[in-house]
Amino acid sequence: MASVKVLIIEDEELIAEDMANKLTKFGYEITDYVETCADALESIKRTPPDVIFLDIMIAGEYDGIDTALKIKAIEDFPIIFLSNISDSNTLQRALATNPANYLKKPFTPDQLHISVQTALFNHAEKRKIGINDAIVENPEALVRKDKLFLKDANDTYRKYDISNILFIEADRAYCHIYMTDGTKLTQSVNMGAMSVKINHPNLIRVHRSHIVNIDNVDAVKGNVLILGKYEVIVSETFKEEVFKHLPPLL
């Protein structure tokens, strides 16, 4: 029987190496251990794993939860979250991505082994009965042409013009959508999920916490976009792509 391939996404190198050594002793094949979302996506393209260990608090522009959503947008790999935190909001965000398992640090070799077997079993059962990823496949927000459909408190989808959106701001497990008329709409979905769901050329990710409507940018000051009375910072990670959309302002 072929070895189970394991990818480790952990920004503490000593922990990653220790995990790799322990898992290897159980016969698992470590495809890679990486520190950031970008490196993880590249590793997955090179060698698709059978299961992924993912630290919730990895370094870089995307945390582990956002990284999980980006991975699931490629393929629904079984993901085991790693964490030593007990913040309820963070845990809710993590659980909303429908992980295959969750392992609290520190852990023993046996716990690592059991978590892999449990994750593979849970993932197989989920596929057997046809359960899809709760966030990616059950959208609270949908884009159709130039309209954004948002679900309100009464579970009713309401239509908004994309042109009336200024920007979208992350707030833990929620997203706030700021409109040109001054209203603010709140959705029970995190930024990682929101960025996967909305697909419109004018809605551009500019920061870990922000998506802007590029057509509503009034001015640019350094790495700051000005939209009406609001200022949104463009992070280095997104800067090159963002400024491709703003030639008239440069």
XYZ file of C-alpha atoms in Angstrom:
250
model
C 0.000 0.000 0.000
C 1.322 3.454 -0.916
C 2.369 5.750 1.912
C 0.006 8.525 2.941
C 1.448 11.833 1.730
C 1.465 14.618 4.336
C 2.064 18.345 3.869
C 2.954 20.391 6.968
C 2.220 24.139 6.964
C 3.875 25.499 10.092
C 5.966 28.653 10.518
C 7.964 27.358 13.499
C 10.685 25.290 11.855
C 11.568 23.231 14.929
C 7.943 22.183 15.382
C 7.619 21.323 11.681
C 10.791 19.218 11.738
C 9.688 17.439 14.909
C 6.298 16.661 13.360
C 7.949 15.392 10.187
C 10.240 13.077 12.157
C 7.394 11.687 14.250
C 5.103 11.131 11.269
C 7.867 9.471 9.247
C 8.280 6.886 12.015
C 4.636 5.920 11.489
C 5.306 5.370 7.789
C 3.899 8.626 6.427
C 5.606 10.367 3.511
C 6.269 14.071 4.142
C 5.869 15.891 0.837
C 7.081 19.201 2.264
C 6.952 21.529 5.223
C 6.409 25.199 4.455
C 5.733 28.418 6.355
C 3.361 30.539 4.242
C 0.205 30.315 2.174
C 2.047 31.044 -1.077
C 4.605 28.300 -0.448
C 1.834 25.882 0.499
C -0.055 26.476 -2.749
C 3.129 25.949 -4.765
C 3.909 22.745 -2.868
C 0.401 21.401 -3.477
C 0.775 22.027 -7.210
C 4.074 20.115 -7.260
C 3.002 17.198 -5.077
C -0.650 16.930 -4.047
C -0.826 15.565 -0.484
C -3.331 13.136 0.986
C -3.676 15.166 4.178
C -2.508 18.599 5.351
C -1.448 19.816 8.799
C -2.078 23.569 8.961
C -1.168 25.882 11.825
C -3.914 28.474 12.299
C -1.465 31.266 13.167
C 1.096 30.968 10.356
C 3.085 34.040 9.383
C 2.511 36.034 6.215
C -0.346 37.870 4.562
C -2.797 34.991 5.043
C -3.376 33.180 8.308
C -4.072 29.462 8.436
C -7.826 29.872 8.076
C -7.533 32.016 4.941
C -4.956 29.546 3.648
C -7.384 26.667 4.181
C -9.986 28.450 2.070
C -7.496 29.044 -0.737
C -6.472 25.388 -0.637
C -10.096 24.236 -0.717
C -10.705 26.472 -3.727
C -8.174 24.240 -5.539
C -9.295 20.899 -4.122
C -11.028 19.688 -0.991
C -7.978 18.208 0.728
C -8.492 16.927 4.292
C -7.025 19.587 6.586
C -6.006 19.177 10.223
C -5.769 22.514 12.006
C -3.011 22.982 14.579
C -3.291 25.567 17.335
C -2.400 26.417 20.906
C -5.044 29.141 21.199
C -8.522 28.897 22.655
C -10.061 32.151 21.369
C -13.681 31.315 20.532
C -13.915 33.627 17.508
C -10.822 32.104 15.930
C -12.067 28.594 16.611
C -15.432 29.423 15.036
C -13.690 30.759 11.928
C -11.600 27.612 11.735
C -14.534 25.245 12.200
C -16.516 27.131 9.555
C -14.025 25.912 6.931
C -15.125 22.335 7.662
C -11.710 20.870 8.606
C -11.197 17.117 8.741
C -9.717 17.360 12.243
C -8.362 19.763 14.864
C -5.297 19.164 17.037
C -4.312 21.314 20.000
C -0.621 21.933 20.682
C 1.417 20.392 22.213
C 0.743 16.870 20.936
C 2.252 13.409 21.250
C 3.379 11.158 18.371
C 0.325 8.959 18.906
C -1.976 11.983 18.724
C -0.418 12.984 15.398
C -0.922 9.489 14.027
C -4.511 9.232 15.268
C -5.346 12.688 13.911
C -4.226 11.644 10.411
C -6.255 8.446 10.478
C -9.298 10.288 11.822
C -8.977 13.035 9.206
C -8.756 10.517 6.363
C -11.781 8.643 7.705
C -13.841 11.821 8.177
C -12.932 13.026 4.704
C -13.867 9.702 3.107
C -17.199 9.639 4.952
C -17.952 13.214 3.931
C -17.397 12.373 0.277
C -19.390 9.163 0.580
C -22.524 11.003 1.701
C -21.916 14.023 -0.518
C -21.211 16.755 2.030
C -19.633 19.811 0.403
C -17.513 22.470 2.014
C -19.875 24.618 4.059
C -18.270 27.950 3.236
C -17.146 27.586 -0.345
C -20.221 25.736 -1.592
C -22.949 27.384 0.494
C -22.502 31.060 -0.268
C -23.924 33.945 1.716
C -22.886 36.256 -1.125
C -23.139 35.661 -4.861
C -22.096 37.755 -7.847
C -24.177 37.613 -11.004
C -22.946 39.924 -13.759
C -22.845 43.381 -12.117
C -25.060 42.481 -9.169
C -24.145 41.233 -5.706
C -26.737 39.120 -3.902
C -26.469 39.209 -0.108
C -28.465 37.182 2.383
C -30.215 39.265 5.043
C -31.336 38.362 8.576
C -34.512 36.783 7.175
C -32.549 34.411 4.900
C -33.650 36.436 1.877
C -31.186 37.256 -0.895
C -31.220 40.939 -1.821
C -29.640 42.466 -4.906
C -27.087 45.295 -4.848
C -25.257 46.966 -7.713
C -21.516 46.267 -7.692
C -21.002 49.915 -8.662
C -22.451 50.974 -5.290
C -19.847 49.070 -3.269
C -16.901 51.085 -1.960
C -14.985 48.332 -0.184
C -15.316 45.207 1.947
C -13.625 44.999 5.336
C -12.869 41.885 7.392
C -13.880 41.755 11.044
C -12.906 38.319 12.368
C -15.713 35.948 11.314
C -17.649 38.744 9.585
C -17.325 41.057 6.603
C -18.628 44.627 6.477
C -19.586 45.952 3.045
C -19.396 49.743 2.788
C -21.709 51.292 0.197
C -21.508 54.610 -1.656
C -24.695 55.842 0.050
C -23.071 55.527 3.480
C -24.741 52.284 4.554
C -22.788 49.331 5.929
C -23.951 45.762 5.323
C -22.617 42.972 7.530
C -22.325 39.350 6.425
C -21.576 36.341 8.618
C -18.636 35.177 6.527
C -14.892 35.701 6.882
C -12.700 37.469 4.337
C -11.136 34.291 3.018
C -14.528 32.870 2.137
C -15.759 36.196 0.782
C -12.778 36.517 -1.561
C -13.482 33.029 -2.905
C -17.186 33.696 -3.474
C -17.112 37.077 -5.151
C -15.719 37.063 -8.649
C -15.918 40.427 -10.354
C -13.125 42.324 -12.145
C -13.820 45.520 -10.185
C -13.583 43.892 -6.749
C -9.863 43.614 -6.009
C -8.165 42.186 -2.908
C -5.741 44.859 -1.679
C -4.963 43.614 1.806
C -5.555 40.665 4.080
C -8.487 42.633 5.511
C -9.819 44.559 2.514
C -11.347 44.196 -0.940
C -12.018 47.438 -2.830
C -14.150 48.383 -5.795
C -11.390 49.692 -8.014
C -13.835 51.895 -9.964
C -14.635 53.844 -6.794
C -11.047 54.784 -5.939
C -10.900 58.598 -5.933
C -7.184 59.040 -5.309
C -3.963 57.243 -4.458
C -1.472 58.491 -1.886
C 1.557 56.229 -1.693
C 0.188 52.817 -0.771
C -3.158 54.235 0.394
C -6.335 54.161 -1.688
C -8.840 56.916 -0.990
C -12.514 56.089 -1.472
C -14.698 59.002 -0.435
C -13.989 59.648 3.253
C -12.256 56.289 3.699
C -8.601 55.305 3.329
C -7.562 51.710 2.638
C -3.954 50.533 2.785
C -2.553 48.353 -0.002
C -0.222 45.688 1.396
C 3.050 44.756 -0.304
C 1.685 41.311 -1.159
C -1.084 42.744 -3.347
C 0.540 46.013 -4.444
C 1.783 44.983 -7.893
C -1.532 43.446 -8.940
C -3.613 46.302 -7.510
C -1.706 49.050 -9.278
C -2.123 47.304 -12.621
C -5.758 48.376 -12.358
C -4.989 52.040 -11.639
C -2.995 53.468 -14.587
C -5.072 56.690 -14.858
C -4.146 57.614 -11.279
C -0.390 57.118 -11.611
